[in-house]
mmCIF file of C-alpha atoms in Angstrom:
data_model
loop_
_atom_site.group_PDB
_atom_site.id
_atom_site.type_symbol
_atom_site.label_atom_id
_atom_site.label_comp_id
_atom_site.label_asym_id
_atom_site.label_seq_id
_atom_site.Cartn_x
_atom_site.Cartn_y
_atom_site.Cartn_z
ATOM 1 C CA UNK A 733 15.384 -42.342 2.042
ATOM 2 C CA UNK A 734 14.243 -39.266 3.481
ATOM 3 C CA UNK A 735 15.172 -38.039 7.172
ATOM 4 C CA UNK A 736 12.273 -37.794 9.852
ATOM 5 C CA UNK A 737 12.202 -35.747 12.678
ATOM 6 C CA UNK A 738 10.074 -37.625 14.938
ATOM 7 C CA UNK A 739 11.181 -36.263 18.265
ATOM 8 C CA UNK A 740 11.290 -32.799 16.828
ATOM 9 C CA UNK A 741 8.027 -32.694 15.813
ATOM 10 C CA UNK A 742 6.341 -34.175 18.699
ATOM 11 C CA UNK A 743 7.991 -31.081 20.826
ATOM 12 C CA UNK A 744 6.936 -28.410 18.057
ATOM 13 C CA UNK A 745 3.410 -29.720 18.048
ATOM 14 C CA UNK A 746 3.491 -29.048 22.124
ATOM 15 C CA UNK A 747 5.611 -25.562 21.553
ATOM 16 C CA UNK A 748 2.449 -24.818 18.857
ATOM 17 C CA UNK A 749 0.127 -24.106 21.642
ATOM 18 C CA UNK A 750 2.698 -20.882 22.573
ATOM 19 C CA UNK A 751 2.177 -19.103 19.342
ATOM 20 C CA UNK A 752 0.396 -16.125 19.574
ATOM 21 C CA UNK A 753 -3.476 -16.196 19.469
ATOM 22 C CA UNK A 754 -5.970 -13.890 17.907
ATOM 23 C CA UNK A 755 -7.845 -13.245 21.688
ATOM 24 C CA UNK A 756 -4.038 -12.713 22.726
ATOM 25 C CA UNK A 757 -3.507 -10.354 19.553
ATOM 26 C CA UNK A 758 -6.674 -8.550 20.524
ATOM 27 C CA UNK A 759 -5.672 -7.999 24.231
ATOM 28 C CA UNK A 760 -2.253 -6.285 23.641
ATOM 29 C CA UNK A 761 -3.756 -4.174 20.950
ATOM 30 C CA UNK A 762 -6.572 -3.238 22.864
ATOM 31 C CA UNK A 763 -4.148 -2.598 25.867
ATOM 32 C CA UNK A 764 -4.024 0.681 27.571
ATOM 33 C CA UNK A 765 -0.260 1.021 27.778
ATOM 34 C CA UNK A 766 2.988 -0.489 26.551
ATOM 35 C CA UNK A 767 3.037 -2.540 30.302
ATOM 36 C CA UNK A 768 -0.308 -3.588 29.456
ATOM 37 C CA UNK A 769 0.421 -5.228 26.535
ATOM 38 C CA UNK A 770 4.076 -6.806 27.170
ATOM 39 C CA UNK A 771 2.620 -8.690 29.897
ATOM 40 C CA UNK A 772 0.843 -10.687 27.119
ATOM 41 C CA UNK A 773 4.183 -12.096 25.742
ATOM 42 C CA UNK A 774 4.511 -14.036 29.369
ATOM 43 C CA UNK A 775 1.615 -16.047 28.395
ATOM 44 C CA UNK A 776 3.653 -16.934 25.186
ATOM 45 C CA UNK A 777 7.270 -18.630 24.967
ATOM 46 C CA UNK A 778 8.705 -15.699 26.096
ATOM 47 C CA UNK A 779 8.117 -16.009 30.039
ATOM 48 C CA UNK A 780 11.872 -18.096 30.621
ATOM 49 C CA UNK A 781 13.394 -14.316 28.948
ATOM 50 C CA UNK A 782 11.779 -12.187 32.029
ATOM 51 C CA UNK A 783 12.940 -11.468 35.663
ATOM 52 C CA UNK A 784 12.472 -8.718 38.410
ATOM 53 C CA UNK A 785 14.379 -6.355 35.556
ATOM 54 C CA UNK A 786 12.394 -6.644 32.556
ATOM 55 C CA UNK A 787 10.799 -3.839 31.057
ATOM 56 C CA UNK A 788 8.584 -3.276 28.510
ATOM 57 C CA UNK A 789 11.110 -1.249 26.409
ATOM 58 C CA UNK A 790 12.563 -4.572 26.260
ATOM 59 C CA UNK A 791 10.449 -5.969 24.112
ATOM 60 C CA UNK A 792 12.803 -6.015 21.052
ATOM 61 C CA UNK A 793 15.553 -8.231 22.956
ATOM 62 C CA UNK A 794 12.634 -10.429 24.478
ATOM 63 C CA UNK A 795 11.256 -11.666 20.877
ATOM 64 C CA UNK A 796 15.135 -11.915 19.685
ATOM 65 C CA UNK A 797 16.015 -14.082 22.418
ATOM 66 C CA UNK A 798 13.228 -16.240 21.559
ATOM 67 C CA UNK A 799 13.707 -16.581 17.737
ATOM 68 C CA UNK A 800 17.392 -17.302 18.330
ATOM 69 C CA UNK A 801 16.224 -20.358 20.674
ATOM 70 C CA UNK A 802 13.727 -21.731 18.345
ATOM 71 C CA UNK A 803 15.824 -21.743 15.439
ATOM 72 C CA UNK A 804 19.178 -23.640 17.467
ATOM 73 C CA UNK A 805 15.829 -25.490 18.265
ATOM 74 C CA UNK A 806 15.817 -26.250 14.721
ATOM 75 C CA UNK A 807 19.500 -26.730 14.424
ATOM 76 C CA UNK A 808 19.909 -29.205 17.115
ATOM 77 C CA UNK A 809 16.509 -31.112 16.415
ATOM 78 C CA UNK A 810 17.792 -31.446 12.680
ATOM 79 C CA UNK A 811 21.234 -32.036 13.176
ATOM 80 C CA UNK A 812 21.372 -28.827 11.491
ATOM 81 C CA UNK A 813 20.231 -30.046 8.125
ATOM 82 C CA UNK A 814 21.384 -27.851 5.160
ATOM 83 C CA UNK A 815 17.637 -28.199 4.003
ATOM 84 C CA UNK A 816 17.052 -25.009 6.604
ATOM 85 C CA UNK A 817 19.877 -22.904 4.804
ATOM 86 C CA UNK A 818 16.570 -21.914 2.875
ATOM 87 C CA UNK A 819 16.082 -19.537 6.011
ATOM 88 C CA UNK A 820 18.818 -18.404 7.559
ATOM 89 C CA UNK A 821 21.058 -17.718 4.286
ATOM 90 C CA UNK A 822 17.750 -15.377 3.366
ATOM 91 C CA UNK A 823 18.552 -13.405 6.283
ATOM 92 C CA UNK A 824 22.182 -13.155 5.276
ATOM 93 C CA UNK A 825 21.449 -12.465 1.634
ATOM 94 C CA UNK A 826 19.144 -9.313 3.136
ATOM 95 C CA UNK A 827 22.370 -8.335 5.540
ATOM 96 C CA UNK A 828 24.717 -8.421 2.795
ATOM 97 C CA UNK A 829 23.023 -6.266 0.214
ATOM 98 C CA UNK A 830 22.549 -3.822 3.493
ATOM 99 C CA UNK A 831 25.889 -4.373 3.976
ATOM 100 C CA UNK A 832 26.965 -3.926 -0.084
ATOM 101 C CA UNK A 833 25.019 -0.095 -0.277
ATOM 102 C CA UNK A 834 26.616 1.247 3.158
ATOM 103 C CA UNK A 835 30.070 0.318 1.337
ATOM 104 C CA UNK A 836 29.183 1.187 -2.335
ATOM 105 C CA UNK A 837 26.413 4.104 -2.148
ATOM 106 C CA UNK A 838 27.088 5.471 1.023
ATOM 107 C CA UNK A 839 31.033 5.295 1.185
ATOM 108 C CA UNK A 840 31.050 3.688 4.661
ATOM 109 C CA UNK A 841 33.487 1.799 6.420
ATOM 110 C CA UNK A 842 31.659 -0.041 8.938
ATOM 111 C CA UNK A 843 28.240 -1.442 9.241
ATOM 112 C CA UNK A 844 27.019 0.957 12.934
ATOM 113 C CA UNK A 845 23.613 -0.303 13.879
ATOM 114 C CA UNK A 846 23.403 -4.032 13.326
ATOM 115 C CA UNK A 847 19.539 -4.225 14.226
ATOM 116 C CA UNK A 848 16.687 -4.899 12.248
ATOM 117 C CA UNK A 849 15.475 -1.200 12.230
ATOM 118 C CA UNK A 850 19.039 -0.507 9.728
ATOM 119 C CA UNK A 851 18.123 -3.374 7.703
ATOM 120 C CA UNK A 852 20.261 -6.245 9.367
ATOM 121 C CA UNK A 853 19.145 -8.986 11.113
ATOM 122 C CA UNK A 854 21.520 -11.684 13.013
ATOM 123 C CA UNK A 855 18.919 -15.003 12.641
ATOM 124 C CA UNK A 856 21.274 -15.934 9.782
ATOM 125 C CA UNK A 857 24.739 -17.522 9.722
ATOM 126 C CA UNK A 858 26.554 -14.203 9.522
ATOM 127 C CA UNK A 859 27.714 -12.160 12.983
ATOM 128 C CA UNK A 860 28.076 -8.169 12.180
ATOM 129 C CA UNK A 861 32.299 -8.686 12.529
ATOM 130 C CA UNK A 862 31.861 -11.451 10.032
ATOM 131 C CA UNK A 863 29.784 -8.852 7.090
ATOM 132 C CA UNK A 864 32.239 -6.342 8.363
ATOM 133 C CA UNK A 865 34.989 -8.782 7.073
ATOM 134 C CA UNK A 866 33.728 -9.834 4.131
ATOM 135 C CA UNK A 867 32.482 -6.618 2.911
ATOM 136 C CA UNK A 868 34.846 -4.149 4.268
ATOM 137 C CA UNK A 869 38.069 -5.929 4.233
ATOM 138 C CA UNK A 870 37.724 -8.770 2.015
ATOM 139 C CA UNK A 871 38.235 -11.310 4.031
ATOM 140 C CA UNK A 872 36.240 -14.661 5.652
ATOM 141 C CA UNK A 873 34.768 -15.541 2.239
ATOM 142 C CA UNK A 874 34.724 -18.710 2.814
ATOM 143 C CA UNK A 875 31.494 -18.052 5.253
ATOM 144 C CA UNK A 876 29.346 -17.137 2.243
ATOM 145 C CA UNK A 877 28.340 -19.836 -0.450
ATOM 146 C CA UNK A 878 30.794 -19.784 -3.296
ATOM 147 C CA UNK A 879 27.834 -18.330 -5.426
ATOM 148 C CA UNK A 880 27.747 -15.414 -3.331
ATOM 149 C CA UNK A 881 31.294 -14.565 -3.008
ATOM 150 C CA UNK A 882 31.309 -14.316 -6.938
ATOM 151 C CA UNK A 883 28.839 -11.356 -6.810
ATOM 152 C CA UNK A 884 30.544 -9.330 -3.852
ATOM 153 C CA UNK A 885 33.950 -9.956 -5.635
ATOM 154 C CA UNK A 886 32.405 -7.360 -8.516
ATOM 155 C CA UNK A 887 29.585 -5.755 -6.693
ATOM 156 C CA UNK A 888 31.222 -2.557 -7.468
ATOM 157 C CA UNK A 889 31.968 -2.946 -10.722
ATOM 158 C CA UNK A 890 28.211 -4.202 -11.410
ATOM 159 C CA UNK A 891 26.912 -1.138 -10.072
ATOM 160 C CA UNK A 892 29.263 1.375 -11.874
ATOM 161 C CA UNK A 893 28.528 -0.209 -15.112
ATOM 162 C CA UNK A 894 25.129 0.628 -14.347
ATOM 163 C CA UNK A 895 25.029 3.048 -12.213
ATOM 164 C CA UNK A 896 22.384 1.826 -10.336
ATOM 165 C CA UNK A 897 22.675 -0.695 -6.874
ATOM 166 C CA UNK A 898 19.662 -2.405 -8.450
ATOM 167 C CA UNK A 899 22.188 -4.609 -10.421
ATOM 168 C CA UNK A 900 23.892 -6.015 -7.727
ATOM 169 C CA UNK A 901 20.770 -7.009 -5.730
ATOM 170 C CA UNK A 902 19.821 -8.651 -9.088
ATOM 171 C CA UNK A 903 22.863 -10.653 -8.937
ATOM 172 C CA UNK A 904 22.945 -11.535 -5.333
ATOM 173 C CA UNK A 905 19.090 -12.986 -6.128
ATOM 174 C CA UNK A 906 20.145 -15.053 -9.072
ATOM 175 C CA UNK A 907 23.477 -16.493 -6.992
ATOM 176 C CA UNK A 908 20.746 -16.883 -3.925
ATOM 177 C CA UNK A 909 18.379 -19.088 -6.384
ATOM 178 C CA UNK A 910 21.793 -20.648 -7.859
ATOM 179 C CA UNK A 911 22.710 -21.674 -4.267
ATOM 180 C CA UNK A 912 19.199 -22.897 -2.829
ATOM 181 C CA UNK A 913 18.935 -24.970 -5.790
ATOM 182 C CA UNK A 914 22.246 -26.823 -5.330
ATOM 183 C CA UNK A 915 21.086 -27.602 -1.599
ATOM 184 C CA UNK A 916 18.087 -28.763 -2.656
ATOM 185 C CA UNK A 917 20.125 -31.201 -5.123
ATOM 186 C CA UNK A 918 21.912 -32.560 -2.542
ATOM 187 C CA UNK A 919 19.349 -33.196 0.711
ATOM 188 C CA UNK A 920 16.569 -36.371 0.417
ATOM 189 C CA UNK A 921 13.797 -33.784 0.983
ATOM 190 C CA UNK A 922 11.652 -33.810 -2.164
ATOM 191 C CA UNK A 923 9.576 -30.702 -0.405
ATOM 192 C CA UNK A 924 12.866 -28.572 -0.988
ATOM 193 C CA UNK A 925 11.997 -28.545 -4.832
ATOM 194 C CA UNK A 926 8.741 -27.077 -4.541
ATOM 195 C CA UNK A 927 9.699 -25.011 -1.935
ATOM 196 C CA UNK A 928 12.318 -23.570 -4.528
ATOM 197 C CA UNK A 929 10.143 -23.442 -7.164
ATOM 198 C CA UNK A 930 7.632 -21.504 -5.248
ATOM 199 C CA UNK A 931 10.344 -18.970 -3.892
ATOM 200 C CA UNK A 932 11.655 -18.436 -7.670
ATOM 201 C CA UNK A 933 8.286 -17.423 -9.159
ATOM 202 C CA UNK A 934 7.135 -15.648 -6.399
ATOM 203 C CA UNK A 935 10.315 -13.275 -6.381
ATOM 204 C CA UNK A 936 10.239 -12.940 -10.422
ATOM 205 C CA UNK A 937 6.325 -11.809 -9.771
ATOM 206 C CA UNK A 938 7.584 -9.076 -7.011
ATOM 207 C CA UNK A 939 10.555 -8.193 -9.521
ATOM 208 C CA UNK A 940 8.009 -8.263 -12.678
ATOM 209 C CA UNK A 941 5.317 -6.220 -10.785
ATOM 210 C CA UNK A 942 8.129 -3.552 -9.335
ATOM 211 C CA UNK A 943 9.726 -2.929 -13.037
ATOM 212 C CA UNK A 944 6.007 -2.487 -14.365
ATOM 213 C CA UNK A 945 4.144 -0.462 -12.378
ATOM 214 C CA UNK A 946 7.340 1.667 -10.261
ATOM 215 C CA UNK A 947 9.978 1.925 -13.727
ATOM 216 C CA UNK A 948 7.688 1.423 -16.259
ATOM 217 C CA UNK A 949 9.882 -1.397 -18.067
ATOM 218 C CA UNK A 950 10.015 -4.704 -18.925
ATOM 219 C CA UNK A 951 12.079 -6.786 -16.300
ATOM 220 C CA UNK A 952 15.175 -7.233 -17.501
ATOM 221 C CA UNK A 953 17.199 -10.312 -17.917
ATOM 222 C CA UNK A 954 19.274 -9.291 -14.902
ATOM 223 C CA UNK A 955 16.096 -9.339 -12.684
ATOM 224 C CA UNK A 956 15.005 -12.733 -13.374
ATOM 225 C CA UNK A 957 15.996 -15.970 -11.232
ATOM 226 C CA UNK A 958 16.110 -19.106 -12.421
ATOM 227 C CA UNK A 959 14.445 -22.368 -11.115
ATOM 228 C CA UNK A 960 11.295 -21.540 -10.808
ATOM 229 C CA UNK A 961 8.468 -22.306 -13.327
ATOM 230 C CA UNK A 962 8.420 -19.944 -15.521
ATOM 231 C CA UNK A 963 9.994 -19.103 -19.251
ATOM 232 C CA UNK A 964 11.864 -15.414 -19.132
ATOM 233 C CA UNK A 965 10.198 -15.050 -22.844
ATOM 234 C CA UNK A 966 6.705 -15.024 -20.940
ATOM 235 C CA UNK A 967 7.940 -12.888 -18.324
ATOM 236 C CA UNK A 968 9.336 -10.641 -20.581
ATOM 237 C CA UNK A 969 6.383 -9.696 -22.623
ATOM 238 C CA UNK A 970 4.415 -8.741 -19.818
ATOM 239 C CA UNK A 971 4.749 -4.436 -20.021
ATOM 240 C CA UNK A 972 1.593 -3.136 -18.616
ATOM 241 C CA UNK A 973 -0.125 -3.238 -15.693
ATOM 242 C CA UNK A 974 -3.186 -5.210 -17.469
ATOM 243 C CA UNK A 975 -0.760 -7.996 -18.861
ATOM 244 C CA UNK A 976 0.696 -8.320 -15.777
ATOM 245 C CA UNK A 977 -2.638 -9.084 -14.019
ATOM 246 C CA UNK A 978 -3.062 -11.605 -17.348
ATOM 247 C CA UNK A 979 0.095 -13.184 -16.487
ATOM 248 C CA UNK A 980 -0.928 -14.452 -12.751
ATOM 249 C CA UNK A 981 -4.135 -15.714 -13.678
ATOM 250 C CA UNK A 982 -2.208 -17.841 -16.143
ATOM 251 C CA UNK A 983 -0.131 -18.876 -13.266
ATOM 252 C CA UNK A 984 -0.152 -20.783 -9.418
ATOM 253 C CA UNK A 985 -0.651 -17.117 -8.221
ATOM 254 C CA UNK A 986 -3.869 -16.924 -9.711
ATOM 255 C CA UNK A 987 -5.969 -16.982 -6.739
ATOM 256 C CA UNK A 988 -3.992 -13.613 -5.478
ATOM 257 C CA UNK A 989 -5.872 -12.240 -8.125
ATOM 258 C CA UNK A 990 -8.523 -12.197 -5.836
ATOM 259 C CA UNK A 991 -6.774 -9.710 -3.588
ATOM 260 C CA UNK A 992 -6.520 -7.056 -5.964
ATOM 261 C CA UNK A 993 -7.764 -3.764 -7.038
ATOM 262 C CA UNK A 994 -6.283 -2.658 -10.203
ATOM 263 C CA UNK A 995 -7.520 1.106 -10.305
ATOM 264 C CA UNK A 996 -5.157 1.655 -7.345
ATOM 265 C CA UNK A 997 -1.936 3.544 -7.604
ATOM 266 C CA UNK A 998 1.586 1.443 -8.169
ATOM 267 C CA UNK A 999 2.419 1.995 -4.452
ATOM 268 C CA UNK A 1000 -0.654 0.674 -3.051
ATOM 269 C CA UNK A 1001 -1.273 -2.203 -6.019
ATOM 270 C CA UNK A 1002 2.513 -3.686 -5.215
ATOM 271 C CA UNK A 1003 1.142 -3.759 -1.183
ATOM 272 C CA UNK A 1004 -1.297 -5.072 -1.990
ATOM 273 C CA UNK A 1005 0.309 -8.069 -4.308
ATOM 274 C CA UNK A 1006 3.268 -8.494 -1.451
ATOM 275 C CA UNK A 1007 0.702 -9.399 0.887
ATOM 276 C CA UNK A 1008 -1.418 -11.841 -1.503
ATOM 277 C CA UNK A 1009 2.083 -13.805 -2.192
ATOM 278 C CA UNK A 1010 2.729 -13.691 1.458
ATOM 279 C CA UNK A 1011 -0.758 -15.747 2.173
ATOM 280 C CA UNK A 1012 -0.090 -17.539 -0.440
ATOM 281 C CA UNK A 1013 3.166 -18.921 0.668
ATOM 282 C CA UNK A 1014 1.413 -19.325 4.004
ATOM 283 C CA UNK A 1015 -1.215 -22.012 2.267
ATOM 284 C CA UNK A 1016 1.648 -23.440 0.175
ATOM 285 C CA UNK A 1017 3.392 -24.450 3.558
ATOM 286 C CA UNK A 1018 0.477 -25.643 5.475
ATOM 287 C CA UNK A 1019 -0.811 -27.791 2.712
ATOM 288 C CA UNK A 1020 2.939 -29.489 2.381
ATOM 289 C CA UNK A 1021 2.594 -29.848 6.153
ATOM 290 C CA UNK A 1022 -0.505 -31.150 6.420
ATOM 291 C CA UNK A 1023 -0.939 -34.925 7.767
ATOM 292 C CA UNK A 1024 3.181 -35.305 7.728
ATOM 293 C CA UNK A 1025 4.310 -36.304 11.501
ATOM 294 C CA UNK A 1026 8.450 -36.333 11.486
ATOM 295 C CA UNK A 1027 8.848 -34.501 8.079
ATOM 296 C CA UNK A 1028 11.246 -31.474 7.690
ATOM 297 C CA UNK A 1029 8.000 -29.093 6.585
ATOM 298 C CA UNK A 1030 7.295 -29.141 10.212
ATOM 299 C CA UNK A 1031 9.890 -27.069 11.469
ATOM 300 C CA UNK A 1032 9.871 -25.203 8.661
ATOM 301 C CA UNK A 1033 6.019 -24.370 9.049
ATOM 302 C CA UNK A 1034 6.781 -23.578 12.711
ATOM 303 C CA UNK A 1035 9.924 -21.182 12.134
ATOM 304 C CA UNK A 1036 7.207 -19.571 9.785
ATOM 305 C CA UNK A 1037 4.817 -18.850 12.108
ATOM 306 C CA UNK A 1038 7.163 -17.980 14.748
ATOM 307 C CA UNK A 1039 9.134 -15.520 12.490
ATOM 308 C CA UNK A 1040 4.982 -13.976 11.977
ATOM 309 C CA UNK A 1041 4.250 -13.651 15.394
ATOM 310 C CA UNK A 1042 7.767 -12.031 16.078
ATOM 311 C CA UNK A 1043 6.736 -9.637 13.536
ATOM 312 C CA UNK A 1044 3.241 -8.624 14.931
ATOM 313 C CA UNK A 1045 4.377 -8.636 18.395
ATOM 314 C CA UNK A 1046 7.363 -6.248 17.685
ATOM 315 C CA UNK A 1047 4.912 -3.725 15.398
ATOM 316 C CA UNK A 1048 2.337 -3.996 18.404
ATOM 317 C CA UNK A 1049 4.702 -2.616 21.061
ATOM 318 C CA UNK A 1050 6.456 -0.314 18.864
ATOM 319 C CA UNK A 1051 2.289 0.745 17.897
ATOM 320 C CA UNK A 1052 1.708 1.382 21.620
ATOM 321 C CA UNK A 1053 5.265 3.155 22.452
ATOM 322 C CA UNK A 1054 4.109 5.860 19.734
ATOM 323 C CA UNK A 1055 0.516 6.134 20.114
ATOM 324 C CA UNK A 1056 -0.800 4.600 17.471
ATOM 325 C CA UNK A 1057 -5.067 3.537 17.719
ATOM 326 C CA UNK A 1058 -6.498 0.041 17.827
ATOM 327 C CA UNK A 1059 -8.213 1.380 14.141
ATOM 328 C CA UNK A 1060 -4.942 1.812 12.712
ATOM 329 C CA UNK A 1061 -2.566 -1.076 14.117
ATOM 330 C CA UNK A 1062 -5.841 -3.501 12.781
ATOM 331 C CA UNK A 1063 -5.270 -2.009 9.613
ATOM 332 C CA UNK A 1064 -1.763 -1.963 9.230
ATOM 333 C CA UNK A 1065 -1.328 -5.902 11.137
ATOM 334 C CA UNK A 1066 -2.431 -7.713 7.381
ATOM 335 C CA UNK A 1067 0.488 -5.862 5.903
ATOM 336 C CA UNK A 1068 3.298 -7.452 7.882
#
């Protein structure tokens, strides 16, 4: 039988009507200055993180604080059900391969910076002493799934067979997809299946459109995770940018098809997809949400959205900090 969550999502549907707006999106980027425009985050679920000290240049801390609450939220409201390692083992997978090139490529010893501008972010499981552990001194491997410690136990030697850091972040992905699937074995939620499913095909399309149109190659065995939908064979075959577009339309990504321009250049074209799969996954969640009351897509939809609006809110007051125009934040917000 499959766990409900009916208290949860009676106090997510109330917390829904604190998620950023487009009139409240308009305000702060129409704002004259940085104050301006942080004053709009009071209006959200991020009034309880302000006093007398607050300052705009705050702003970063402010939207942590409130992702860190809404996903022990999560935790507590779900008895922390593994179905949400989906989320916060992505984060750590990200952290890690950070974590893998400082050590590897860059000869480091320690991680530094452990913010999201050096490509670590602490919403996952993993503190910055605990990556410093694993990767640096080998140790507290038993805080990774056993699918990942397999990969960082020969990250190096992956990447000096090849000599490229490519093949490790291959191998972290296919342990990721390895690990996801063996949760989604063992919880009652039958969304978890399509939800890995999705995931798989949409990262083999990211992988498949990045070894096309950047490397001009096939993608390689290596590149390709398992448990989604499709056959490597099919994959495989696809070398050019015009199979590749001959490929989706074949596929559930079809309607992203929409969404592109193929006379563009790779850079712009692989933008371009990113975002598509992005809105895609967006529909994929609110259709398995839609009508369900206590189900675990709830949550998930509103960790979603509230990872979203932490994203445009952040880019907004960083925008305003450096000057940037109304014209160009508009333009650059459908990227994110």
């Amino acid at each position: 039988m499959t766990k409900e969550f009916l208290f949860l999502g009676g106090l997510i549907r109330a917390l829904q009507s604190k998620l950023l707006t487009i009139p409240q999106l308009d305000r702060m980027i129409g704002a004259k200055t940085p104050a301006d425009a942080f004053r709009v985050l009071v209006e959200l679920s991020y009034a309880k993180y302000f006093d007398e000290s607050t300052r705009p240049e705050d702003f970063h801390r402010v939207i942590r604080q409130g992702i860190l609450e809404t996903k022990q939220l999560i935790k507590d409201g779900t008895d922390d059900d593994p179905a949400f390692e989906f989320v916060w083992r992505e984060f750590d997978l990200n952290s890690l391969k950070r974590a893998l090139k400082i050590r590897i490529m860059e000869n480091g010893t320690e991680l530094g910076d452990f913010s999201e501008e050096n490509g670590f972010s602490d919403y996952g499981e993993l503190s910055k002493s605990d990556l410093e552990s694993i990767v640096f001194r080998g140790e507290k491997l038993e805080l990774l799934p056993p699918e990942y410690v397999s990969v960082v136990k020969i990250a190096s030697k992956l990447f000096e067979k090849g000599n490229a850091f490519q093949d490790v972040e291959f191998a972290l992905d296919r342990a990721h997809f390895d690990f996801l699937a063996r949760v989604a074995t063992k919880t009652s939620h039958s969304f978890l299946g399509d939800f890995l499913k999705f995931q798989a095909d949409a990262t083999n399309v990211r992988s498949l459109a990045r070894a096309v149109l950047v490397h001009e190659i096939s993608l390689p065995e290596a590149g390709f995770v398992s448990h989604g939908t499709f056959d490597f064979s099919a994959v495989s075959a696809v070398k050019t940018q015009d199979q590749l577009l001959k490929f989706l339309k074949s596929t559930q990504f079809e309607a992203v098809l929409s969404s592109l321009k193929s006379d563009q250049n790779s850079e712009t074209f692989l933008l371009q997809l990113g975002r598509a799969l992005d809105k895609k996954f967006e529909v994929f969640l609110n259709e398995a949400e839609s009508g369900e009351i206590g189900a675990i897509q709830i949550p998930f939809v509103y960790l979603e959205r509230r990872l979203q609006n932490a994203r445009q809110l952040k880019f907004i007051m960083f925008s305003k900090f450096y000057g940037l125009t109304p014209e160009k934040i508009y333009a650059t917000l459908p990227n994110l």
